[in-house]
mmCIF file of C-alpha atoms in Angstrom:
data_model
loop_
_atom_site.group_PDB
_atom_site.id
_atom_site.type_symbol
_atom_site.label_atom_id
_atom_site.label_comp_id
_atom_site.label_asym_id
_atom_site.label_seq_id
_atom_site.Cartn_x
_atom_site.Cartn_y
_atom_site.Cartn_z
ATOM 1 C CA MET A 1 8.322 -48.782 -15.043
ATOM 2 C CA LEU A 2 7.894 -45.018 -14.562
ATOM 3 C CA THR A 3 10.607 -42.807 -15.964
ATOM 4 C CA LEU A 4 10.685 -39.282 -14.498
ATOM 5 C CA ASN A 5 12.727 -36.450 -16.055
ATOM 6 C CA VAL A 6 12.789 -33.378 -13.922
ATOM 7 C CA VAL A 7 13.678 -30.404 -16.142
ATOM 8 C CA ALA A 8 13.371 -27.936 -13.268
ATOM 9 C CA PRO A 9 13.717 -29.730 -9.863
ATOM 10 C CA PRO A 10 10.588 -29.365 -7.757
ATOM 11 C CA SER A 11 10.625 -28.710 -4.031
ATOM 12 C CA ILE A 12 9.856 -31.338 -1.490
ATOM 13 C CA LEU A 13 7.828 -28.837 0.503
ATOM 14 C CA PRO A 14 4.031 -29.687 0.668
ATOM 15 C CA ILE A 15 1.780 -27.551 -1.454
ATOM 16 C CA PHE A 16 -1.435 -26.082 -0.038
ATOM 17 C CA SER A 17 -4.123 -23.963 -1.733
ATOM 18 C CA ALA A 18 -4.749 -20.577 -0.153
ATOM 19 C CA GLN A 19 -8.427 -21.234 -0.056
ATOM 20 C CA PRO A 20 -10.768 -18.247 0.298
ATOM 21 C CA SER A 21 -13.079 -18.679 3.230
ATOM 22 C CA ASN A 22 -14.596 -16.932 6.187
ATOM 23 C CA HIS A 23 -11.577 -17.851 8.298
ATOM 24 C CA GLN A 24 -9.076 -15.403 9.772
ATOM 25 C CA PHE A 25 -6.597 -14.271 7.013
ATOM 26 C CA ASN A 26 -3.035 -13.409 7.802
ATOM 27 C CA TYR A 27 -1.299 -10.444 6.163
ATOM 28 C CA ILE A 28 2.115 -11.568 4.867
ATOM 29 C CA ASN A 29 4.816 -9.429 3.336
ATOM 30 C CA TYR A 30 7.881 -10.332 1.323
ATOM 31 C CA ARG A 31 10.730 -7.969 1.776
ATOM 32 C CA LEU A 32 14.072 -7.671 -0.189
ATOM 33 C CA ALA A 33 16.966 -9.029 1.847
ATOM 34 C CA ASN A 34 19.659 -6.942 0.163
ATOM 35 C CA THR A 35 18.100 -3.529 -0.448
ATOM 36 C CA GLY A 36 21.485 -1.810 -0.715
ATOM 37 C CA ARG A 37 22.202 -3.752 -3.838
ATOM 38 C CA ARG A 38 19.057 -2.763 -5.697
ATOM 39 C CA LYS A 39 19.515 -0.618 -8.684
ATOM 40 C CA LEU A 40 17.751 2.746 -8.834
ATOM 41 C CA LYS A 41 15.199 2.955 -11.666
ATOM 42 C CA VAL A 42 15.218 6.258 -13.411
ATOM 43 C CA SER A 43 11.980 6.995 -15.357
ATOM 44 C CA ARG A 44 12.702 8.514 -18.767
ATOM 45 C CA LEU A 45 11.198 11.893 -18.203
ATOM 46 C CA ARG A 46 12.728 15.261 -19.366
ATOM 47 C CA PHE A 47 11.954 18.775 -18.432
ATOM 48 C CA LEU A 48 11.515 21.512 -21.006
ATOM 49 C CA LYS A 49 14.394 24.153 -20.704
ATOM 50 C CA ASP A 50 12.083 27.216 -21.037
ATOM 51 C CA ASN A 51 9.390 25.734 -18.751
ATOM 52 C CA PRO A 52 10.883 23.561 -15.939
ATOM 53 C CA THR A 53 7.403 22.792 -14.579
ATOM 54 C CA GLN A 54 6.308 21.064 -17.756
ATOM 55 C CA VAL A 55 7.284 17.326 -18.021
ATOM 56 C CA VAL A 56 7.424 15.593 -21.386
ATOM 57 C CA GLU A 57 7.441 11.859 -21.395
ATOM 58 C CA SER A 58 9.809 10.101 -23.706
ATOM 59 C CA SER A 59 8.767 7.842 -26.563
ATOM 60 C CA SER A 60 9.465 4.704 -24.488
ATOM 61 C CA THR A 61 6.882 4.798 -21.580
ATOM 62 C CA LEU A 62 7.700 3.386 -18.181
ATOM 63 C CA GLN A 63 4.788 1.015 -18.339
ATOM 64 C CA GLU A 64 5.987 -0.463 -21.535
ATOM 65 C CA GLU A 65 9.383 -1.162 -19.910
ATOM 66 C CA GLU A 66 7.812 -2.728 -16.847
ATOM 67 C CA GLU A 67 5.545 -5.149 -18.601
ATOM 68 C CA PRO A 68 6.580 -8.714 -17.615
ATOM 69 C CA GLN A 69 7.908 -10.605 -20.579
ATOM 70 C CA PRO A 70 5.958 -13.928 -20.941
ATOM 71 C CA GLU A 71 7.919 -17.127 -20.737
ATOM 72 C CA GLU A 72 6.965 -20.868 -21.319
ATOM 73 C CA PHE A 73 8.980 -24.032 -20.691
ATOM 74 C CA VAL A 74 8.672 -27.670 -19.750
ATOM 75 C CA LEU A 75 8.977 -27.950 -15.989
ATOM 76 C CA VAL A 76 8.672 -31.650 -15.631
ATOM 77 C CA GLU A 77 8.496 -34.542 -18.103
ATOM 78 C CA LYS A 78 7.725 -38.218 -17.335
ATOM 79 C CA THR A 79 7.144 -41.322 -19.242
ATOM 80 C CA GLU A 80 4.557 -43.818 -17.837
ATOM 81 C CA GLU A 81 4.599 -47.614 -18.256
ATOM 82 C CA ASP A 82 2.144 -47.500 -21.186
ATOM 83 C CA GLY A 83 4.432 -45.098 -23.073
ATOM 84 C CA VAL A 84 2.283 -42.021 -22.420
ATOM 85 C CA VAL A 85 4.500 -38.957 -21.935
ATOM 86 C CA GLU A 86 3.267 -36.275 -19.627
ATOM 87 C CA GLN A 87 4.731 -32.787 -19.679
ATOM 88 C CA ILE A 88 4.004 -30.026 -17.001
ATOM 89 C CA ILE A 89 4.258 -26.687 -18.797
ATOM 90 C CA PHE A 90 4.942 -23.524 -16.972
ATOM 91 C CA SER A 91 3.684 -20.259 -18.611
ATOM 92 C CA SER A 92 3.446 -16.656 -17.616
ATOM 93 C CA GLY A 93 1.617 -15.519 -20.718
ATOM 94 C CA GLY A 94 -1.770 -15.447 -18.864
ATOM 95 C CA ASP A 95 -3.374 -17.860 -21.215
ATOM 96 C CA VAL A 96 -6.219 -19.155 -18.997
ATOM 97 C CA ASP A 97 -9.549 -20.519 -19.963
ATOM 98 C CA ILE A 98 -12.025 -19.344 -17.312
ATOM 99 C CA TYR A 99 -14.022 -22.634 -17.550
ATOM 100 C CA ASP A 100 -10.873 -24.595 -16.954
ATOM 101 C CA LEU A 101 -10.060 -22.309 -13.964
ATOM 102 C CA GLN A 102 -13.511 -22.818 -12.540
ATOM 103 C CA THR A 103 -13.042 -26.583 -12.799
ATOM 104 C CA LEU A 104 -9.655 -26.249 -10.954
ATOM 105 C CA CYS A 105 -11.301 -24.119 -8.278
ATOM 106 C CA ASP A 106 -13.916 -26.728 -7.737
ATOM 107 C CA LYS A 107 -11.301 -29.409 -7.324
ATOM 108 C CA VAL A 108 -9.564 -27.476 -4.485
ATOM 109 C CA GLY A 109 -12.975 -26.764 -2.864
ATOM 110 C CA TRP A 110 -13.059 -22.982 -3.458
ATOM 111 C CA PRO A 111 -16.474 -21.275 -3.547
ATOM 112 C CA ARG A 112 -17.647 -20.523 -7.098
ATOM 113 C CA ARG A 113 -17.290 -16.933 -8.304
ATOM 114 C CA PRO A 114 -19.113 -15.338 -11.311
ATOM 115 C CA LEU A 115 -17.259 -16.110 -14.497
ATOM 116 C CA SER A 116 -17.396 -12.508 -15.728
ATOM 117 C CA LYS A 117 -15.524 -11.411 -12.568
ATOM 118 C CA LEU A 118 -12.938 -14.243 -12.932
ATOM 119 C CA ASP A 119 -12.354 -13.048 -16.470
ATOM 120 C CA ALA A 120 -11.973 -9.373 -15.295
ATOM 121 C CA ALA A 121 -9.641 -10.382 -12.501
ATOM 122 C CA LEU A 122 -7.386 -12.267 -14.998
ATOM 123 C CA LYS A 123 -7.361 -9.414 -17.555
ATOM 124 C CA ASN A 124 -6.530 -6.795 -14.888
ATOM 125 C CA SER A 125 -3.731 -8.784 -13.203
ATOM 126 C CA TYR A 126 -0.108 -7.691 -13.552
ATOM 127 C CA MET A 127 0.997 -11.167 -14.102
ATOM 128 C CA VAL A 128 -0.801 -14.632 -14.377
ATOM 129 C CA ALA A 129 1.309 -17.776 -14.146
ATOM 130 C CA THR A 130 -0.164 -21.224 -15.052
ATOM 131 C CA LEU A 131 0.769 -24.937 -15.009
ATOM 132 C CA HIS A 132 -0.632 -27.160 -17.662
ATOM 133 C CA SER A 133 -0.440 -30.939 -17.927
ATOM 134 C CA ILE A 134 -0.087 -32.208 -21.501
ATOM 135 C CA ARG A 135 -0.368 -35.976 -22.076
ATOM 136 C CA LYS A 136 0.964 -37.426 -25.334
ATOM 137 C CA SER A 137 -0.024 -41.041 -26.248
ATOM 138 C CA PRO A 138 2.164 -43.061 -28.647
ATOM 139 C CA GLY A 139 0.820 -42.888 -32.229
ATOM 140 C CA SER A 140 -1.743 -40.127 -31.395
ATOM 141 C CA GLU A 141 -0.024 -37.095 -32.917
ATOM 142 C CA GLY A 142 -2.202 -33.995 -32.624
ATOM 143 C CA ASN A 143 -4.549 -35.502 -30.066
ATOM 144 C CA ASP A 144 -2.641 -34.281 -26.932
ATOM 145 C CA GLN A 145 -4.709 -33.957 -23.726
ATOM 146 C CA LYS A 146 -4.116 -30.525 -22.156
ATOM 147 C CA LYS A 147 -5.427 -29.722 -18.588
ATOM 148 C CA LEU A 148 -4.978 -26.702 -16.238
ATOM 149 C CA ILE A 149 -3.460 -27.973 -13.043
ATOM 150 C CA GLY A 150 -2.143 -24.774 -11.368
ATOM 151 C CA MET A 151 -2.368 -21.041 -11.353
ATOM 152 C CA ALA A 152 -1.223 -18.006 -9.487
ATOM 153 C CA ARG A 153 -1.580 -14.290 -10.261
ATOM 154 C CA ALA A 154 -0.427 -10.960 -9.084
ATOM 155 C CA THR A 155 -1.772 -7.359 -9.056
ATOM 156 C CA SER A 156 0.560 -4.370 -8.847
ATOM 157 C CA ASP A 157 0.761 -0.518 -9.054
ATOM 158 C CA HIS A 158 3.751 -1.086 -11.367
ATOM 159 C CA ALA A 159 6.085 0.873 -9.052
ATOM 160 C CA PHE A 160 6.272 -0.131 -5.412
ATOM 161 C CA ASN A 161 3.648 -2.756 -4.382
ATOM 162 C CA ALA A 162 2.317 -6.079 -5.524
ATOM 163 C CA THR A 163 -0.009 -8.651 -4.119
ATOM 164 C CA ILE A 164 -0.160 -12.300 -4.979
ATOM 165 C CA TRP A 165 -3.592 -13.940 -5.276
ATOM 166 C CA ASP A 166 -5.261 -17.218 -6.022
ATOM 167 C CA VAL A 167 -2.357 -19.704 -5.627
ATOM 168 C CA LEU A 168 -3.854 -23.111 -6.354
ATOM 169 C CA VAL A 169 -2.711 -26.544 -7.549
ATOM 170 C CA ASP A 170 -4.825 -29.548 -8.584
ATOM 171 C CA PRO A 171 -4.959 -31.855 -5.547
ATOM 172 C CA SER A 172 -3.587 -34.799 -7.587
ATOM 173 C CA TYR A 173 -0.451 -32.773 -8.370
ATOM 174 C CA GLN A 174 0.177 -31.357 -4.918
ATOM 175 C CA GLY A 175 3.263 -32.348 -2.893
ATOM 176 C CA GLN A 176 5.602 -31.828 -5.940
ATOM 177 C CA GLY A 177 6.732 -28.315 -5.287
ATOM 178 C CA LEU A 178 4.576 -26.907 -8.118
ATOM 179 C CA GLY A 179 2.904 -24.179 -5.857
ATOM 180 C CA LYS A 180 6.352 -23.176 -4.686
ATOM 181 C CA THR A 181 7.464 -22.823 -8.353
ATOM 182 C CA LEU A 182 4.521 -20.571 -9.183
ATOM 183 C CA VAL A 183 5.071 -18.270 -6.340
ATOM 184 C CA GLU A 184 8.904 -18.039 -6.792
ATOM 185 C CA LYS A 185 8.521 -17.248 -10.502
ATOM 186 C CA ILE A 186 6.068 -14.423 -9.751
ATOM 187 C CA ILE A 187 8.390 -13.047 -7.029
ATOM 188 C CA ARG A 188 11.366 -13.179 -9.413
ATOM 189 C CA ALA A 189 9.488 -11.364 -12.208
ATOM 190 C CA LEU A 190 8.373 -8.616 -9.689
ATOM 191 C CA LEU A 191 11.796 -8.089 -8.266
ATOM 192 C CA GLN A 192 13.354 -7.749 -11.757
ATOM 193 C CA ARG A 193 11.101 -4.751 -12.094
ATOM 194 C CA ASP A 194 12.214 -3.263 -8.787
ATOM 195 C CA ILE A 195 8.835 -4.025 -7.072
ATOM 196 C CA GLY A 196 10.089 -4.985 -3.641
ATOM 197 C CA ASN A 197 7.023 -4.834 -1.467
ATOM 198 C CA ILE A 198 5.109 -8.005 -2.096
ATOM 199 C CA THR A 199 2.119 -9.084 0.062
ATOM 200 C CA LEU A 200 -0.446 -11.803 0.098
ATOM 201 C CA PHE A 201 -3.244 -12.992 2.374
ATOM 202 C CA ALA A 202 -3.318 -16.611 3.610
ATOM 203 C CA ASP A 203 -5.346 -18.951 5.873
ATOM 204 C CA SER A 204 -3.454 -19.956 8.998
ATOM 205 C CA GLN A 205 -2.751 -23.437 7.737
ATOM 206 C CA VAL A 206 -0.573 -22.220 4.839
ATOM 207 C CA VAL A 207 1.365 -19.497 6.739
ATOM 208 C CA GLU A 208 4.293 -21.809 7.313
ATOM 209 C CA PHE A 209 4.444 -22.770 3.556
ATOM 210 C CA TYR A 210 4.782 -19.005 2.647
ATOM 211 C CA ARG A 211 7.241 -18.414 5.537
ATOM 212 C CA ASN A 212 9.507 -20.973 3.908
ATOM 213 C CA LEU A 213 9.389 -18.889 0.726
ATOM 214 C CA GLY A 214 10.613 -15.824 2.496
ATOM 215 C CA PHE A 215 7.395 -14.169 3.505
ATOM 216 C CA GLU A 216 6.994 -12.744 7.030
ATOM 217 C CA PRO A 217 3.646 -12.580 8.937
ATOM 218 C CA ASP A 218 2.695 -9.083 10.103
ATOM 219 C CA PRO A 219 6.149 -7.413 9.506
ATOM 220 C CA GLU A 220 6.880 -4.551 11.900
ATOM 221 C CA GLY A 221 3.651 -4.938 13.633
ATOM 222 C CA ILE A 222 1.574 -3.932 10.568
ATOM 223 C CA LYS A 223 -1.821 -5.555 10.549
ATOM 224 C CA GLY A 224 -3.926 -6.307 7.471
ATOM 225 C CA MET A 225 -7.445 -4.930 7.720
ATOM 226 C CA PHE A 226 -10.541 -5.868 5.819
ATOM 227 C CA TRP A 227 -13.750 -4.054 4.966
ATOM 228 C CA TYR A 228 -16.822 -6.119 3.969
ATOM 229 C CA PRO A 229 -20.184 -4.940 2.796
ATOM 230 C CA LYS A 230 -22.753 -5.305 5.672
ATOM 231 C CA TYR A 231 -25.633 -6.809 3.661
#
């Protein structure tokens, strides 16, 4: 008998990977619904009395204030018939092994990218959210099996704009709302830092998934454009 303990209820929406390909991408934008209720962020800058054109930054910089605080918690826990306990751990600490990430990309059918560039992309991201499966067998303390099963990341100018990239979930874990959780957690972290213009690019088959999360295709007639090297 399978016992399932949902610590944070997953969505019933199907999960799709926004797979990079040569297909037409759709530019999608997430906009704040209640902009009038947003708090005005005041950067801690002061002007010198004798020289009003010279700005001195306070000891607490704006970048330090805006860095997302990492969090980690058990999203789902279930006990299988043989007594094995599986936990799905959400983390926003950016702890990703690039070899594990490459394996996950292979599982969803993404084209391989150079490991050095994957590593650079992760290090230069504003936020990286992951899902790991940890399986604990009875009587095997210290021999837990840990596997990367999901990831999403965001880049940002730390002020106005952010873009979500690389949303992917292991095919054997899709359909449980895990991709929705990854995207929603990133959106929440960005909005907490008053970054309200959030965009992403998606294949046509996943547009409806992101629409259900509050994104709008081509808002106000703005079209995403791409430039590719011609060689």
